[in-house]
Coordinates of C-alpha atoms and ligand atoms in Angstrom, one line a residue:
M172 CA 16.1 -20.4 -21.3
S173 CA 13.8 -23.1 -19.6
E174 CA 11.2 -22.1 -17.1
F175 CA 13.4 -23.8 -14.4
D176 CA 16.5 -21.9 -15.4
L177 CA 14.4 -18.8 -15.5
I178 CA 13.3 -19.4 -11.9
K179 CA 16.7 -20.2 -10.7
R180 CA 18.5 -17.2 -12.4
H181 CA 15.8 -14.6 -11.4
F182 CA 13.9 -15.9 -8.4
T183 CA 16.1 -18.1 -6.4
R184 CA 18.0 -16.3 -3.5
P185 CA 19.0 -17.5 -0.1
A186 CA 16.1 -17.7 2.0
P187 CA 17.6 -17.8 5.8
S188 CA 14.1 -17.3 7.4
A189 CA 12.5 -20.4 5.9
L190 CA 13.2 -24.2 6.7
L191 CA 12.6 -24.6 3.0
G192 CA 12.4 -22.0 0.2
V193 CA 12.4 -22.1 -3.6
G194 CA 13.1 -25.5 -5.2
D195 CA 10.5 -28.2 -3.7
D196 CA 6.9 -28.6 -4.2
A197 CA 6.2 -26.4 -1.3
A198 CA 8.0 -24.0 1.1
L199 CA 8.1 -24.8 4.9
L200 CA 7.8 -22.0 7.1
Q201 CA 8.1 -21.8 11.1
V202 CA 6.1 -19.2 12.6
S203 CA 7.5 -17.8 15.8
Q204 CA 6.1 -18.8 19.1
G205 CA 3.0 -16.9 20.3
E206 CA 2.5 -15.3 17.0
V207 CA 0.2 -16.1 14.2
L208 CA 0.5 -15.9 10.4
A209 CA -0.8 -12.8 8.7
V210 CA -1.5 -13.4 4.9
S211 CA -2.3 -11.1 2.0
S212 CA -2.2 -11.2 -1.8
D213 CA -2.3 -8.6 -4.2
M214 CA -2.1 -8.7 -8.0
L215 CA -0.7 -6.1 -10.4
V216 CA -2.3 -6.7 -13.9
C217 CA -0.7 -5.2 -17.2
G218 CA -3.3 -2.5 -18.5
T219 CA -5.1 -2.3 -15.4
H220 CA -2.3 -1.2 -12.8
F221 CA 0.3 -0.2 -14.8
F222 CA 1.3 0.3 -18.5
A223 CA 3.2 -2.3 -20.8
D224 CA 6.3 -0.2 -20.8
A225 CA 6.4 0.3 -17.0
D226 CA 9.9 0.5 -15.7
P227 CA 10.7 -3.1 -14.8
F228 CA 12.7 -2.2 -11.6
L229 CA 10.0 -0.1 -10.1
L230 CA 7.5 -2.6 -11.1
G231 CA 9.4 -5.3 -8.9
H232 CA 9.5 -2.7 -6.1
K233 CA 5.7 -1.9 -6.4
A234 CA 4.6 -5.6 -6.7
L235 CA 6.2 -6.2 -3.4
A236 CA 5.5 -2.7 -1.8
V237 CA 1.7 -2.9 -2.2
N238 CA 1.6 -6.2 -0.4
L239 CA 4.1 -5.1 2.6
S240 CA 1.5 -2.1 2.9
D241 CA -1.1 -4.6 3.7
L242 CA 0.9 -6.3 6.4
A243 CA 1.7 -2.8 7.8
A244 CA -2.0 -2.0 8.0
M245 CA -2.2 -5.3 10.3
G246 CA 0.6 -4.3 12.5
A247 CA 2.5 -7.4 11.3
T248 CA 6.0 -8.3 10.7
P249 CA 6.8 -9.2 7.2
R250 CA 8.8 -12.5 6.8
W251 CA 8.1 -14.3 3.5
A252 CA 6.6 -13.9 0.0
T253 CA 5.6 -16.0 -2.8
L254 CA 5.5 -14.5 -6.5
A255 CA 3.2 -15.9 -9.2
I256 CA 4.1 -14.3 -12.5
A257 CA 2.7 -14.8 -16.0
L258 CA 5.2 -13.4 -18.7
P259 CA 4.5 -12.9 -22.4
G260 CA 8.2 -14.1 -22.8
A261 CA 11.5 -14.7 -21.2
D262 CA 13.0 -11.2 -21.6
E263 CA 16.2 -11.2 -19.8
A264 CA 16.8 -7.8 -19.5
W265 CA 13.3 -7.1 -18.1
L266 CA 13.5 -10.1 -15.6
E267 CA 16.9 -8.9 -14.2
Q268 CA 15.4 -5.3 -13.6
F269 CA 12.2 -6.7 -12.2
S270 CA 13.9 -9.1 -9.8
A271 CA 16.3 -6.5 -8.9
G272 CA 13.5 -4.1 -7.8
F273 CA 11.7 -6.9 -5.9
F274 CA 14.8 -8.3 -4.0
A275 CA 16.1 -4.8 -3.1
L276 CA 12.7 -4.0 -1.2
A277 CA 12.5 -7.5 0.1
N278 CA 16.0 -7.0 1.6
Q279 CA 15.2 -3.9 3.1
Y280 CA 12.4 -5.5 5.0
G281 CA 14.2 -9.0 5.7
V282 CA 11.3 -10.8 3.6
D283 CA 12.4 -14.0 1.8
L284 CA 11.0 -15.1 -1.6
V285 CA 10.1 -18.7 -0.8
G286 CA 8.2 -20.0 -3.7
G287 CA 5.8 -18.9 -6.5
D288 CA 4.6 -20.0 -10.0
T289 CA 5.9 -19.0 -13.4
T290 CA 3.8 -19.4 -16.4
R291 CA 3.6 -17.8 -20.0
G292 CA 0.7 -15.3 -20.5
P293 CA -0.2 -11.7 -20.5
L294 CA 2.1 -9.9 -18.0
N295 CA 0.6 -10.3 -14.6
L296 CA 2.4 -10.2 -11.2
C297 CA 0.7 -11.7 -8.0
V298 CA 2.5 -11.5 -4.7
T299 CA 1.3 -13.3 -1.6
I300 CA 3.0 -11.9 1.7
F301 CA 3.2 -13.9 4.9
G302 CA 4.0 -11.8 8.2
E303 CA 3.7 -12.5 12.0
V304 CA 1.7 -11.0 14.8
A305 CA 0.3 -11.8 18.1
A306 CA -3.3 -12.5 17.5
T307 CA -4.4 -10.0 20.1
Q308 CA -2.4 -7.3 18.9
A309 CA -3.3 -7.3 15.2
L310 CA -4.7 -3.9 14.0
R311 CA -8.1 -4.8 12.5
R312 CA -10.5 -2.7 10.7
S313 CA -13.3 -3.1 13.2
G314 CA -12.1 -1.6 16.5
A315 CA -12.7 2.4 15.9
M316 CA -15.0 3.8 18.6
P317 CA -16.9 7.1 18.6
G318 CA -14.8 10.0 19.9
D319 CA -11.4 8.2 18.5
E320 CA -9.3 10.5 16.4
I321 CA -8.6 9.7 12.9
W322 CA -5.0 9.8 11.6
V323 CA -3.2 9.4 8.2
S324 CA 0.4 8.9 7.5
G325 CA 2.5 11.0 4.9
Q326 CA 0.8 12.9 2.1
L327 CA -2.3 11.9 0.1
G328 CA -3.0 12.3 -3.7
D329 CA 0.4 12.6 -5.1
A330 CA 0.2 9.3 -6.9
A331 CA -3.3 10.0 -8.4
L332 CA -2.1 13.5 -9.4
A333 CA 0.9 11.7 -11.3
L334 CA -1.5 9.2 -12.8
A335 CA -3.9 12.0 -14.1
H336 CA -0.8 13.6 -15.8
L337 CA 0.1 10.4 -17.4
Q338 CA -3.6 9.8 -18.5
G339 CA -3.8 13.4 -20.0
R340 CA -6.4 14.7 -17.4
L341 CA -4.3 17.5 -16.5
V342 CA -0.7 18.7 -17.3
L343 CA 2.0 19.1 -14.6
S344 CA 5.2 21.0 -15.1
A345 CA 8.2 18.4 -15.5
S346 CA 9.4 19.1 -11.9
D347 CA 5.9 18.8 -10.4
F348 CA 5.5 15.3 -12.2
A349 CA 9.0 14.2 -11.1
A350 CA 7.9 15.1 -7.3
C351 CA 4.7 13.1 -7.7
S352 CA 5.8 10.3 -9.7
V353 CA 7.8 9.0 -6.8
A354 CA 4.6 8.1 -4.9
L355 CA 3.2 6.5 -7.9
H356 CA 6.0 4.3 -8.8
Q357 CA 7.9 3.8 -5.5
P358 CA 5.4 3.7 -2.6
Q359 CA 7.1 3.3 0.8
P360 CA 5.1 0.7 2.9
R361 CA 4.5 1.9 6.5
V362 CA 5.7 -1.2 8.0
A363 CA 7.6 0.4 10.9
L364 CA 4.4 2.7 11.6
G365 CA 2.1 -0.5 11.8
L366 CA 4.3 -2.2 14.2
A367 CA 4.6 0.9 16.4
L368 CA 0.9 1.5 16.5
R369 CA 0.2 -1.9 18.1
G370 CA -1.3 -1.2 21.5
I371 CA -2.1 2.4 20.5
A372 CA -4.4 2.2 17.3
S373 CA -7.9 1.0 17.6
S374 CA -8.1 0.3 13.8
A375 CA -6.1 0.6 10.7
I376 CA -6.3 0.0 7.0
D377 CA -3.8 1.1 4.4
I378 CA -5.0 3.6 1.7
S379 CA -4.9 1.9 -1.8
D380 CA -8.1 3.0 -3.2
G381 CA -8.4 6.4 -1.9
L382 CA -9.0 7.8 1.6
M383 CA -13.0 8.0 1.4
G384 CA -13.3 4.4 0.3
D385 CA -10.7 3.0 2.6
L386 CA -11.8 5.0 5.7
G387 CA -15.1 3.9 4.6
H388 CA -14.4 0.3 5.2
I389 CA -13.3 1.0 8.7
L390 CA -16.4 2.7 9.5
D391 CA -18.3 -0.1 8.1
A392 CA -16.2 -2.8 10.0
S393 CA -16.6 -0.7 13.0
G394 CA -20.3 0.3 12.7
V395 CA -19.6 4.0 13.3
G396 CA -19.3 7.1 11.3
A397 CA -16.6 10.0 10.7
R398 CA -16.3 13.8 10.5
V399 CA -13.2 14.7 8.6
N400 CA -11.8 18.2 8.0
F401 CA -10.7 18.7 4.4
N402 CA -8.2 21.6 5.4
E403 CA -6.4 19.1 7.8
L404 CA -5.7 16.6 4.8
P405 CA -2.0 16.3 4.5
V406 CA -0.9 17.3 0.7
S407 CA 2.3 18.1 -0.9
A408 CA 3.2 21.4 -2.3
T409 CA 2.5 20.2 -5.7
L410 CA -1.0 18.9 -4.9
R411 CA -1.7 22.1 -3.0
K412 CA -1.7 24.0 -6.3
F413 CA -4.6 21.9 -7.7
L414 CA -6.7 21.7 -4.2
D415 CA -9.2 24.3 -5.6
Q416 CA -10.1 22.3 -8.6
P417 CA -12.4 19.4 -8.7
L418 CA -9.8 17.0 -9.9
G419 CA -7.2 18.1 -7.2
K420 CA -9.9 17.3 -4.6
Q421 CA -10.8 14.1 -6.0
C422 CA -7.1 13.0 -6.0
V423 CA -6.7 13.9 -2.2
L424 CA -10.2 12.2 -1.1
S425 CA -10.4 9.3 -3.5
G426 CA -7.4 8.9 -5.5
G427 CA -5.7 5.5 -5.5
D428 CA -2.2 4.1 -4.8
D429 CA -1.4 6.4 -1.9
Y430 CA -0.2 3.3 0.3
E431 CA -0.3 5.4 3.6
L432 CA -2.1 4.1 6.7
C433 CA -5.3 5.4 8.0
F434 CA -5.7 4.5 11.6
T435 CA -8.0 5.6 14.6
A436 CA -6.9 6.0 18.1
P437 CA -8.4 7.1 21.3
V438 CA -7.8 10.7 22.3
S439 CA -5.5 9.5 25.3
G440 CA -3.2 8.1 22.7
H441 CA -2.7 11.5 20.7
Q442 CA 0.6 12.3 22.3
D443 CA 1.9 8.6 21.6
V444 CA 1.0 9.0 18.0
L445 CA 2.7 12.2 17.9
N446 CA 5.9 10.6 19.5
I447 CA 5.7 7.8 17.0
A448 CA 5.8 10.4 14.1
A449 CA 8.8 12.1 15.6
Q450 CA 10.8 8.6 16.2
L451 CA 10.0 7.5 12.6
G452 CA 10.5 11.0 10.9
L453 CA 7.1 10.3 9.3
P454 CA 4.4 13.2 9.3
L455 CA 1.1 11.7 11.2
T456 CA -1.9 13.9 10.8
C457 CA -5.0 13.9 12.7
I458 CA -7.8 14.6 10.2
G459 CA -10.8 14.2 12.1
N460 CA -13.0 12.1 14.5
I461 CA -15.1 9.1 14.8
V462 CA -18.7 9.7 15.6
D463 CA -21.9 7.6 16.1
G464 CA -23.9 6.7 13.0
Q465 CA -22.4 5.8 9.5
G466 CA -20.6 7.3 6.7
C467 CA -18.1 10.0 6.5
I468 CA -18.9 14.1 6.4
V469 CA -16.0 16.0 5.0
F470 CA -16.2 19.6 6.1
D471 CA -14.7 22.8 4.4
A472 CA -12.7 25.6 6.2
A473 CA -16.1 27.2 6.8
N474 CA -17.3 24.1 8.1
H475 CA -19.9 23.2 5.3
P476 CA -20.3 19.8 4.1
I477 CA -18.1 19.0 1.0
N478 CA -19.9 17.0 -1.8
F479 CA -17.7 14.5 -3.2
E480 CA -17.7 11.0 -5.1
S481 CA -17.5 9.0 -2.1
A482 CA -16.5 5.6 -3.1
G483 CA -13.0 4.2 -3.7
Y484 CA -11.9 2.7 -6.8
D485 CA -13.8 -0.4 -7.6
H486 CA -12.8 -2.6 -10.6
F487 CA -16.4 -3.7 -11.3
R488 CA -18.2 -0.5 -11.3
Ligands
ADP288 P1 5.3 -27.2 -9.0 O1 5.1 -27.6 -10.5 O2 5.4 -28.2 -8.2 O3 4.1 -26.3 -8.7 P2 6.9 -25.3 -10.2 O4 7.8 -26.0 -11.2 O5 5.8 -24.4 -10.6 O6 6.7 -26.3 -9.1 O7 8.1 -24.5 -9.5 C1 9.4 -24.9 -9.1 C2 9.9 -24.2 -7.8 O8 10.0 -22.9 -8.0 C3 8.8 -24.2 -6.6 O9 9.4 -24.3 -5.3 C4 8.2 -23.0 -6.8 O10 7.6 -22.5 -5.6 C5 9.2 -22.1 -7.3 N1 8.9 -20.9 -8.3 C6 8.2 -20.9 -9.2 N2 7.9 -19.8 -9.8 C7 8.6 -18.9 -8.8 C8 8.7 -17.4 -8.9 N3 8.3 -16.6 -9.8 N4 9.4 -16.9 -7.7 C9 9.6 -17.5 -7.1 N5 9.8 -19.0 -6.9 C10 9.2 -19.7 -7.9
MG289 MG1 3.7 -24.9 -10.9

């Protein structure tokens, strides 16, 4: 199969939201009136972000999901994506599953794949996502104010717990692993939440490298500090079993791959946030407050500061 047959078969679908999609030298995209483009890229590298034998359908899902998560964190509506892919060979069965996973999620969010690049090389997936948002409504990292409440969506640490099991750093029962591995392999981007938080949240970020690291980015960008209550952090029943162990704490505070949103909102917006949680059927938990100063202090039930490895995952450390 030639490169062009491969692209045609596996990556060319109707793109009704583009003036021109796959097949020319560039796609042509029209942004809605009054909105600006929100653009983000995320790369998944075999051996770094996933194992070589990873399920291709789930990989297709995740390659797009992690990008949708970035747009969710901006409060943007996802519209288009491009896919740059390096493949060790043209494995038809693998490509079929990968593109099925990718397009299943793309269809769910009305995202059209409008271009990309295909080359031979070590397996590597890079998606660029394009969305729309009114410039004044975009959720930036820089808007947190002292007194604001800090919220997170969903539950934290399950993906890191599943990864710890796969890496042999702890042993989960089959049912516990099944429960956690969904978070690792099939993260659900919080796009509807990001859209609902426009005009309510003062700042937002998606948690891809662990709560402490990513909340830290909000604090740095906003020039503020935070107090977080460890006991308020939302965790699954499975993770709760490991919370008294250092590894369990680490999964919640600095495990990666959560793809939940962390955001701040003034206290006056507390009920609005709870209403959004009810509307979306998605738990939103207040975990602490923004304060003057810098850095984040995490308190245990007895109100003593907890020592933890503060930084998120960093590829170059
Ligand atoms: P060029 O050589 O002009 O960069 P290519 O031959 O790389 O174009 O690609 C041909 C067309 O296929 C382009 O429209 C490109 O955007 C699209 N394309 C290539 N690879 C992919 C892919 N993996 N997914 C979606 N579209 C792709
Ligand atoms: Mg090319």
